[in-house]
XYZ file of C-alpha atoms in Angstrom:
580
model
C 102.003 151.982 44.474
C 103.692 155.094 45.968
C 103.142 155.508 49.708
C 101.033 158.668 49.395
C 98.772 157.008 46.815
C 98.464 153.933 49.024
C 97.384 156.099 51.963
C 94.789 157.904 49.851
C 93.450 154.633 48.426
C 93.232 153.070 51.880
C 91.374 156.103 53.252
C 88.901 155.989 50.370
C 88.326 152.256 50.849
C 87.878 152.420 54.606
C 85.382 155.279 54.371
C 83.437 153.903 51.403
C 79.668 153.962 51.807
C 78.149 150.563 52.475
C 75.521 150.048 49.762
C 74.018 146.679 50.700
C 74.645 143.402 52.528
C 78.323 142.478 52.819
C 80.206 139.202 52.616
C 80.127 139.066 56.413
C 76.384 139.654 56.572
C 76.027 136.713 54.208
C 78.566 134.286 55.630
C 79.072 135.022 59.329
C 75.810 133.349 60.404
C 76.851 130.229 58.489
C 80.631 130.013 58.770
C 81.889 132.046 61.700
C 83.062 130.117 64.717
C 82.406 126.487 65.490
C 79.357 124.651 64.303
C 78.037 121.859 62.114
C 79.253 120.804 58.721
C 82.628 120.829 56.995
C 85.214 122.198 59.426
C 87.655 123.176 56.682
C 85.174 125.558 55.068
C 84.845 127.388 58.395
C 88.621 127.454 58.874
C 89.221 128.719 55.378
C 86.632 131.479 55.703
C 88.193 132.715 58.938
C 91.770 132.504 57.640
C 91.384 133.878 54.136
C 88.689 136.559 54.178
C 87.237 137.021 57.690
C 90.535 137.906 59.344
C 91.234 141.081 61.291
C 93.127 142.687 58.413
C 90.333 142.385 55.856
C 87.249 142.886 58.032
C 87.491 146.699 58.194
C 87.861 146.760 54.405
C 85.396 144.130 53.190
C 82.937 145.273 55.854
C 82.354 148.309 53.591
C 81.860 146.251 50.400
C 78.100 145.910 50.086
C 76.054 144.469 47.219
C 72.729 146.234 46.552
C 71.488 143.196 44.604
C 71.493 141.136 47.789
C 68.974 143.458 49.394
C 66.488 141.205 47.618
C 65.646 138.681 50.378
C 65.064 135.864 47.892
C 68.501 136.266 46.283
C 70.122 136.562 49.687
C 68.389 133.398 50.918
C 69.274 131.453 47.748
C 72.940 132.357 48.111
C 72.954 131.376 51.769
C 71.341 128.103 50.783
C 74.207 127.379 48.391
C 76.781 128.100 51.093
C 74.890 125.937 53.563
C 74.901 123.093 51.051
C 78.691 123.433 50.613
C 79.051 123.340 54.389
C 76.663 120.554 55.336
C 76.126 118.116 52.456
C 78.208 114.954 52.334
C 78.362 115.258 48.536
C 77.416 118.827 47.649
C 75.986 119.637 44.242
C 78.883 121.889 43.321
C 77.437 122.813 39.933
C 74.278 124.148 41.598
C 76.356 126.001 44.183
C 78.478 127.565 41.470
C 75.432 128.664 39.482
C 74.217 130.720 42.445
C 77.515 132.627 42.663
C 78.285 132.896 38.938
C 75.942 135.843 38.162
C 77.612 137.919 40.878
C 81.005 137.403 39.218
C 79.724 138.221 35.743
C 78.038 141.388 37.035
C 81.479 142.993 37.479
C 83.568 142.044 34.412
C 87.295 142.764 34.289
C 89.777 143.221 31.486
C 93.517 143.127 31.039
C 95.396 146.465 30.851
C 94.931 148.420 27.620
C 98.472 149.331 26.641
C 99.035 152.437 24.487
C 101.208 152.093 21.406
C 104.743 153.419 21.664
C 104.771 157.006 20.515
C 108.353 157.257 19.259
C 111.221 155.158 17.994
C 113.351 154.055 20.928
C 117.115 154.579 20.830
C 119.376 151.524 20.708
C 121.404 151.325 23.941
C 125.148 150.981 23.686
C 126.968 147.705 24.246
C 128.385 149.128 27.479
C 124.890 149.917 28.790
C 123.640 146.435 27.896
C 126.604 144.784 29.600
C 126.123 146.926 32.706
C 122.538 145.729 33.084
C 123.477 142.147 32.263
C 126.243 142.063 34.857
C 123.994 143.733 37.422
C 121.342 141.033 37.038
C 123.934 138.256 37.262
C 125.429 139.823 40.384
C 121.953 140.073 41.922
C 121.241 136.374 41.331
C 124.570 135.154 42.645
C 124.353 137.456 45.655
C 120.806 136.310 46.422
C 121.871 132.671 46.143
C 124.482 133.282 48.810
C 122.272 135.376 51.084
C 119.552 132.730 50.970
C 122.089 130.038 51.871
C 121.972 128.025 48.704
C 118.802 128.777 46.762
C 116.995 131.480 44.816
C 113.480 132.218 46.061
C 110.255 132.894 44.293
C 107.291 134.514 45.973
C 103.544 133.851 45.851
C 100.886 136.497 46.456
C 97.086 136.174 46.591
C 95.052 138.670 44.570
C 91.488 138.784 45.874
C 90.029 140.408 42.746
C 90.514 137.156 40.827
C 91.634 136.668 37.254
C 90.095 138.768 34.432
C 89.624 135.623 32.342
C 87.820 133.667 35.055
C 84.089 134.091 34.549
C 80.987 132.731 36.191
C 80.836 129.644 33.968
C 84.470 128.941 34.858
C 83.569 128.886 38.535
C 81.041 126.127 37.845
C 83.672 124.249 35.805
C 86.260 124.561 38.567
C 83.933 123.552 41.388
C 82.926 120.402 39.515
C 86.353 119.591 38.027
C 88.630 120.031 41.035
C 88.969 116.871 43.091
C 89.808 117.919 46.655
C 86.941 119.323 48.730
C 89.343 121.710 50.468
C 90.289 123.181 47.090
C 86.626 123.532 46.129
C 86.002 125.318 49.436
C 88.831 127.739 48.741
C 87.606 128.455 45.226
C 84.077 129.108 46.464
C 85.046 131.490 49.269
C 87.602 133.461 47.246
C 85.099 133.957 44.438
C 82.412 135.042 46.872
C 84.826 137.687 48.171
C 85.645 138.739 44.622
C 81.953 139.263 43.889
C 81.756 141.803 46.719
C 85.078 143.529 46.026
C 84.833 144.314 42.320
C 81.622 146.416 42.329
C 83.044 148.596 45.104
C 85.540 150.753 43.223
C 87.486 152.252 46.191
C 88.080 148.797 47.681
C 88.904 147.170 44.339
C 91.289 150.051 43.585
C 93.182 149.495 46.827
C 93.477 145.728 46.334
C 94.245 145.911 42.612
C 95.753 149.253 41.594
C 96.456 149.976 37.896
C 99.879 149.243 36.450
C 102.066 149.853 33.416
C 102.515 147.137 30.814
C 101.026 143.651 30.582
C 102.483 141.488 33.403
C 101.122 142.489 36.799
C 103.521 143.854 39.447
C 103.480 141.932 42.713
C 102.914 144.789 45.104
C 100.754 142.917 47.627
C 102.088 143.289 51.184
C 101.858 139.563 52.051
C 104.038 137.357 49.886
C 105.030 133.749 50.601
C 108.643 132.808 49.920
C 109.169 129.264 48.685
C 111.322 127.000 46.546
C 110.312 124.635 43.761
C 112.199 122.514 41.252
C 110.414 124.454 38.511
C 112.019 127.668 39.737
C 115.426 126.058 40.225
C 115.409 124.742 36.646
C 114.583 128.227 35.353
C 117.236 129.970 37.466
C 119.821 127.351 36.485
C 119.176 127.976 32.796
C 119.580 131.738 33.238
C 122.928 131.312 34.974
C 124.076 128.863 32.278
C 123.198 131.517 29.692
C 125.387 133.975 31.591
C 128.354 131.623 31.795
C 127.957 131.013 28.068
C 128.541 134.686 27.255
C 132.109 134.596 28.599
C 131.430 137.766 30.614
C 131.688 136.014 33.965
C 135.079 136.395 35.608
C 136.839 133.305 36.957
C 135.420 133.382 40.490
C 132.010 134.496 39.280
C 131.855 131.737 36.667
C 132.778 129.181 39.320
C 130.056 130.523 41.630
C 127.514 130.303 38.822
C 128.446 126.712 37.957
C 128.308 125.733 41.619
C 124.848 127.289 41.974
C 123.617 125.515 38.830
C 124.958 122.182 40.104
C 123.117 122.651 43.411
C 119.862 123.543 41.660
C 120.063 120.619 39.243
C 120.677 118.340 42.233
C 117.588 119.800 43.930
C 115.557 119.058 40.800
C 116.694 115.493 40.182
C 117.330 114.263 43.708
C 115.526 116.274 46.369
C 112.380 116.712 44.259
C 112.355 113.239 42.710
C 109.262 111.120 43.226
C 108.411 107.669 41.881
C 104.997 107.250 40.256
C 103.351 104.696 37.992
C 102.609 105.109 34.297
C 98.856 105.838 34.216
C 98.160 103.120 31.627
C 100.573 100.218 32.101
C 101.829 100.863 35.642
C 105.524 101.085 34.704
C 107.441 102.974 37.449
C 108.906 106.343 36.471
C 110.852 108.903 38.458
C 109.341 112.355 37.956
C 109.717 115.753 39.635
C 107.228 117.015 42.198
C 105.974 120.581 42.255
C 106.539 121.373 45.929
C 108.532 119.224 48.347
C 107.828 119.293 52.109
C 109.851 121.364 54.607
C 112.629 122.051 55.108
C 113.316 121.773 51.374
C 110.441 124.048 50.343
C 112.171 126.882 52.270
C 108.777 128.068 53.444
C 108.229 129.202 57.016
C 106.315 126.906 59.342
C 103.554 129.518 59.596
C 103.023 129.685 55.855
C 103.300 125.900 55.443
C 100.440 125.485 57.931
C 98.551 128.308 56.261
C 99.013 126.565 52.907
C 97.209 123.525 54.270
C 94.465 125.668 55.808
C 93.922 127.344 52.439
C 93.346 124.040 50.671
C 96.854 123.232 49.419
C 97.475 120.342 51.779
C 98.721 117.957 49.088
C 101.023 118.738 46.181
C 101.649 116.258 43.397
C 104.173 115.999 40.546
C 103.437 117.745 37.281
C 104.473 117.361 33.660
C 105.842 120.914 33.402
C 108.171 120.812 36.410
C 109.428 117.426 35.245
C 110.133 118.665 31.696
C 111.914 121.852 32.812
C 114.024 119.978 35.367
C 115.080 117.435 32.737
C 115.926 120.198 30.273
C 118.084 122.115 32.763
C 119.900 118.938 33.794
C 120.548 118.042 30.159
C 121.961 121.490 29.390
C 124.252 121.183 32.394
C 125.549 117.844 31.158
C 124.101 115.768 33.981
C 124.573 112.003 33.700
C 121.920 111.143 36.279
C 120.243 107.847 35.253
C 116.864 109.546 35.683
C 117.466 111.247 32.335
C 117.729 107.896 30.558
C 114.097 106.972 31.177
C 112.000 106.994 27.959
C 109.978 110.011 28.998
C 108.008 110.264 25.772
C 106.480 106.912 26.670
C 105.494 108.388 30.036
C 104.067 111.597 28.546
C 102.048 109.488 26.101
C 99.953 108.405 29.081
C 98.972 112.032 29.713
C 98.251 113.027 26.098
C 94.737 113.881 24.940
C 94.097 111.709 21.880
C 91.392 109.570 20.240
C 90.902 106.108 21.647
C 92.484 106.914 25.009
C 90.681 105.794 28.133
C 92.191 108.727 30.040
C 89.628 111.339 31.177
C 89.847 114.713 29.374
C 90.916 117.827 31.306
C 88.320 118.401 34.021
C 89.196 122.059 34.687
C 88.920 123.189 31.079
C 88.544 126.879 31.826
C 90.668 127.770 28.790
C 88.161 126.534 26.237
C 87.511 126.893 23.268
C 90.980 125.388 22.840
C 91.173 122.125 20.957
C 93.110 119.993 23.455
C 93.777 117.175 20.979
C 97.454 116.198 21.089
C 98.228 118.222 24.199
C 99.725 116.964 27.462
C 97.766 117.618 30.666
C 99.381 119.182 33.725
C 99.096 117.032 36.829
C 100.604 113.601 37.473
C 98.962 111.290 39.996
C 101.196 110.630 42.981
C 102.112 107.065 43.891
C 99.139 107.154 46.248
C 96.773 108.250 43.492
C 96.404 111.888 44.606
C 95.374 114.466 42.021
C 93.726 117.236 44.074
C 93.637 119.795 41.278
C 91.698 117.593 38.857
C 93.486 118.222 35.582
C 93.944 121.001 33.093
C 95.969 121.611 29.955
C 98.281 124.587 29.518
C 99.867 125.546 26.163
C 103.197 126.740 27.602
C 103.633 123.465 29.478
C 103.408 121.697 26.138
C 106.253 123.828 24.784
C 108.373 122.723 27.748
C 107.637 119.055 27.050
C 108.643 119.494 23.394
C 111.805 121.412 24.289
C 112.929 118.705 26.727
C 112.200 116.029 24.119
C 114.229 117.867 21.478
C 117.205 118.275 23.819
C 117.049 114.547 24.637
C 116.107 113.346 21.160
C 118.789 110.650 20.978
C 118.580 109.598 24.620
C 114.781 109.193 24.466
C 114.682 107.920 20.879
C 111.918 110.364 19.986
C 111.609 109.147 16.368
C 112.525 105.509 16.890
C 109.021 104.132 17.399
C 105.681 104.957 15.851
C 104.180 105.823 19.230
C 106.924 108.324 20.061
C 106.697 109.946 16.655
C 102.950 110.243 17.081
C 103.311 111.797 20.555
C 105.695 114.483 19.291
C 103.713 115.187 16.140
C 100.539 115.401 18.210
C 102.017 118.111 20.428
C 103.325 119.993 17.378
C 99.873 119.814 15.787
C 98.307 121.131 19.015
C 100.552 124.213 18.863
C 100.021 124.646 15.124
C 96.247 124.841 15.627
C 96.621 127.147 18.633
C 98.943 129.555 16.833
C 97.148 129.352 13.488
C 93.856 130.277 15.154
C 95.424 133.294 16.891
C 94.186 132.038 20.268
C 97.758 131.873 21.590
C 97.614 135.679 21.881
C 94.447 135.571 24.019
C 95.158 135.456 27.780
C 92.078 133.295 28.276
C 93.721 130.462 26.322
C 96.376 130.077 29.025
C 96.003 128.510 32.463
C 99.247 129.500 34.202
C 100.889 132.154 31.999
C 100.356 135.197 29.803
C 100.674 135.123 25.993
C 103.966 136.999 26.174
C 105.555 134.175 28.133
C 104.173 131.648 25.648
C 105.896 133.638 22.882
C 109.228 133.644 24.729
C 108.988 129.934 25.464
C 108.011 129.217 21.875
C 111.281 130.899 20.906
C 113.115 128.653 23.373
C 111.408 125.576 21.941
C 112.051 126.692 18.354
C 115.766 127.092 19.064
C 115.897 123.526 20.405
C 114.040 122.324 17.311
C 116.510 124.082 14.992
C 119.383 122.374 16.834
C 118.054 118.898 15.933
C 119.746 116.900 13.174
C 118.061 117.559 9.815
C 116.625 114.054 9.510
C 115.064 114.241 12.989
C 113.551 117.659 12.190
C 112.038 116.274 9.002
C 110.555 113.314 10.869
C 109.156 115.416 13.698
C 107.758 118.135 11.429
C 107.225 116.753 7.906
C 104.780 119.552 7.041
C 107.111 122.423 8.062
C 104.701 123.660 10.702
C 107.443 125.234 12.811
C 108.248 127.705 10.034
C 104.627 128.888 9.892
C 104.356 129.075 13.663
C 107.591 131.066 13.906
C 106.305 133.725 11.500
C 103.027 134.140 13.385
C 104.542 134.295 16.863
C 107.291 136.679 15.783
C 104.727 138.971 14.156
C 102.807 139.070 17.460
C 105.972 139.982 19.362
C 107.051 142.691 16.931
C 103.674 144.236 16.075
C 101.829 143.835 19.369
C 103.923 143.029 22.437
C 106.979 145.185 21.636
C 104.979 147.877 19.827
C 103.043 148.869 22.949
C 103.929 150.158 26.389
C 106.045 147.626 28.276
C 107.260 147.198 31.808
C 110.676 145.515 32.290
C 109.191 142.025 32.560
C 107.280 142.458 29.293
C 110.423 143.829 27.675
C 112.538 140.870 28.792
C 110.049 138.373 27.359
C 109.741 140.308 24.089
C 113.522 140.493 23.757
C 113.986 136.809 24.548
C 111.403 135.845 21.930
C 112.944 138.130 19.298
C 116.457 136.850 19.912
C 115.410 133.179 19.899
C 113.231 133.561 16.792
C 115.841 135.380 14.741
C 114.355 138.878 14.517
C 116.531 141.603 13.035
C 118.622 143.063 15.892
C 117.449 146.578 15.047
C 113.999 145.541 16.292
C 115.448 144.915 19.770
C 115.667 148.642 20.500
C 112.299 149.265 22.257
C 112.728 146.337 24.654
C 116.387 147.112 25.330
C 115.538 150.764 25.980
C 112.960 149.770 28.615
C 115.424 147.437 30.344
C 118.204 150.028 30.469
C 115.958 152.902 31.576
C 114.215 150.815 34.258
C 117.384 149.343 35.746
C 117.373 150.171 39.463
C 113.565 150.346 39.864
C 113.679 147.482 42.374
C 115.511 149.544 44.970
C 116.949 147.472 47.798
C 115.264 144.309 46.511
C 117.248 144.134 43.277
C 117.662 145.743 39.850
C 113.959 145.296 39.039
C 110.627 144.845 40.776
C 108.717 141.580 41.071
C 106.211 140.877 38.285
C 103.743 138.179 37.361
C 105.677 135.197 35.993
C 103.055 132.524 36.373
C 99.757 132.302 38.145
C 96.885 130.098 39.190
C 93.324 131.085 38.330
C 91.895 128.891 41.094
C 91.136 129.241 43.923
C 91.798 132.896 43.062
C 94.444 134.762 41.106
C 97.698 133.676 42.799
C 100.752 135.304 41.274
C 104.242 133.836 41.432
C 107.344 135.865 40.708
C 109.954 137.889 42.510
C 112.768 140.362 41.902
C 115.110 137.402 41.337
C 112.749 136.065 38.669
C 112.755 139.394 36.840
C 116.555 139.557 36.996
C 116.812 136.027 35.615
C 114.545 136.776 32.640
C 116.386 140.011 31.898
C 119.714 138.180 32.185
C 118.711 135.432 29.738
C 117.175 137.894 27.301
C 120.265 140.126 27.287
C 122.600 137.156 26.894
C 120.830 135.983 23.746
C 120.253 139.500 22.410
C 123.932 140.317 22.927
C 124.946 137.338 20.785
C 122.662 138.508 17.976
C 123.861 142.105 18.238
C 127.506 141.083 18.146
C 126.870 139.041 15.030
C 125.009 141.945 13.427
C 127.829 144.388 14.171
C 130.629 142.051 13.108
């Protein structure tokens, strides 16, 4: 948001007329200061929404509906129950708050269709942008003393796809009380913010394209093996183009080696197979300081906000294994039969595993899918469990890259695991739900499309007999046509910001679209180069997110550069072949 617009929006928000009781009128008598009940709920309230920065703003956000003394008392009763009860009835608590959320519905940006045919940039322009993104990543790796950061930002308006019924689902499905507390308080704040247009406009200004820019003033820098695996793959794509000069190529390989080591060594954690107890080394989502590269202040704040314990997850493990395989790692961790491990986290008939407890992306048919969170060796699983479609693409892609090492078609169980995941995606794509943001837990549909292209490329690289065994019904061909049509006729046919354009281009290049169709996305990337100012070639955009406890976006200017770099590397190969 430009500075002058930010000043105007702040003035409008701070002078907005108070139209009813506020969040502080509701909660201060119950949660402010010391007192009885759950201490974390009080701490979270003070830290997250009753701090000195937000009080002048949210103190103007009144709700006329709460002028009704009965409604006000009922809502206070729910908060008191969350504070005082040893085992609160979280479903009942959620049902008191849910109508307030549904009273102010949100929607994703409505993107206008492109008005004109975009020109195809020259090879020189494409290479200039490509080299600029590579230089940004390598420079940032050096400036940050050996890692590439991502950033997290809290968005108090919540996620457009998270409705009142989802709050009830989350409050009952999440396992840690601290995480339930956080979800409750953030959604209470959301219920007051959204009906007050000046305040909502300041906290969530409009944007261009689909992926949300990360403009929030408070962003938390951190490092995760998931990010390192992604950055490593982007730099490997760059080295593969042959554009990197000798010293630059050596720097890129050195950075990739360090990030793969962080994935497989620093972030390694031993857990037990959930069914038979066999030990497996997996990759944890967030390692403790100093490896997380998060300041002491934010690490403490993370615990105060309900994120005291992080556990391994299936997605980080799959992406780390894929990056290591592409780099040619010989770490013995890669030799574990990971399909046997993932089988323990697959939703299937006859399993005694509980289904996803935070199923806020229904009406998906979860059959055949792999859930997200892995219990730690101590049995921790604070987030309950959910099932994300893009995660399941990552599991497939890692399995395809390691098809011989993991023997993915050598036993009936392994064949069934792979075919089950393929069938899950076939139903998702065939139904069209893959294009609905509500179907996704941690990503947008455009990222699913790009990662489907990545997975499809790994599938096409399999030996013919393995492909036939994995996909005897030729489902990948049908899925490719549907996803590519979405990219060409929807994603790339409407207004895009650079992050959208990078994902569209990556999907088109990986799925074999005609290079002439690359023009709109390439045009956006070339025209927008430099928008990031001193932070990098591009701004930070929404890469992935959490919908609980509120909408938490993860991204960064380095993330945008990495996606643009990968997309241009693969598009360049297709364009060179087309012009040959």
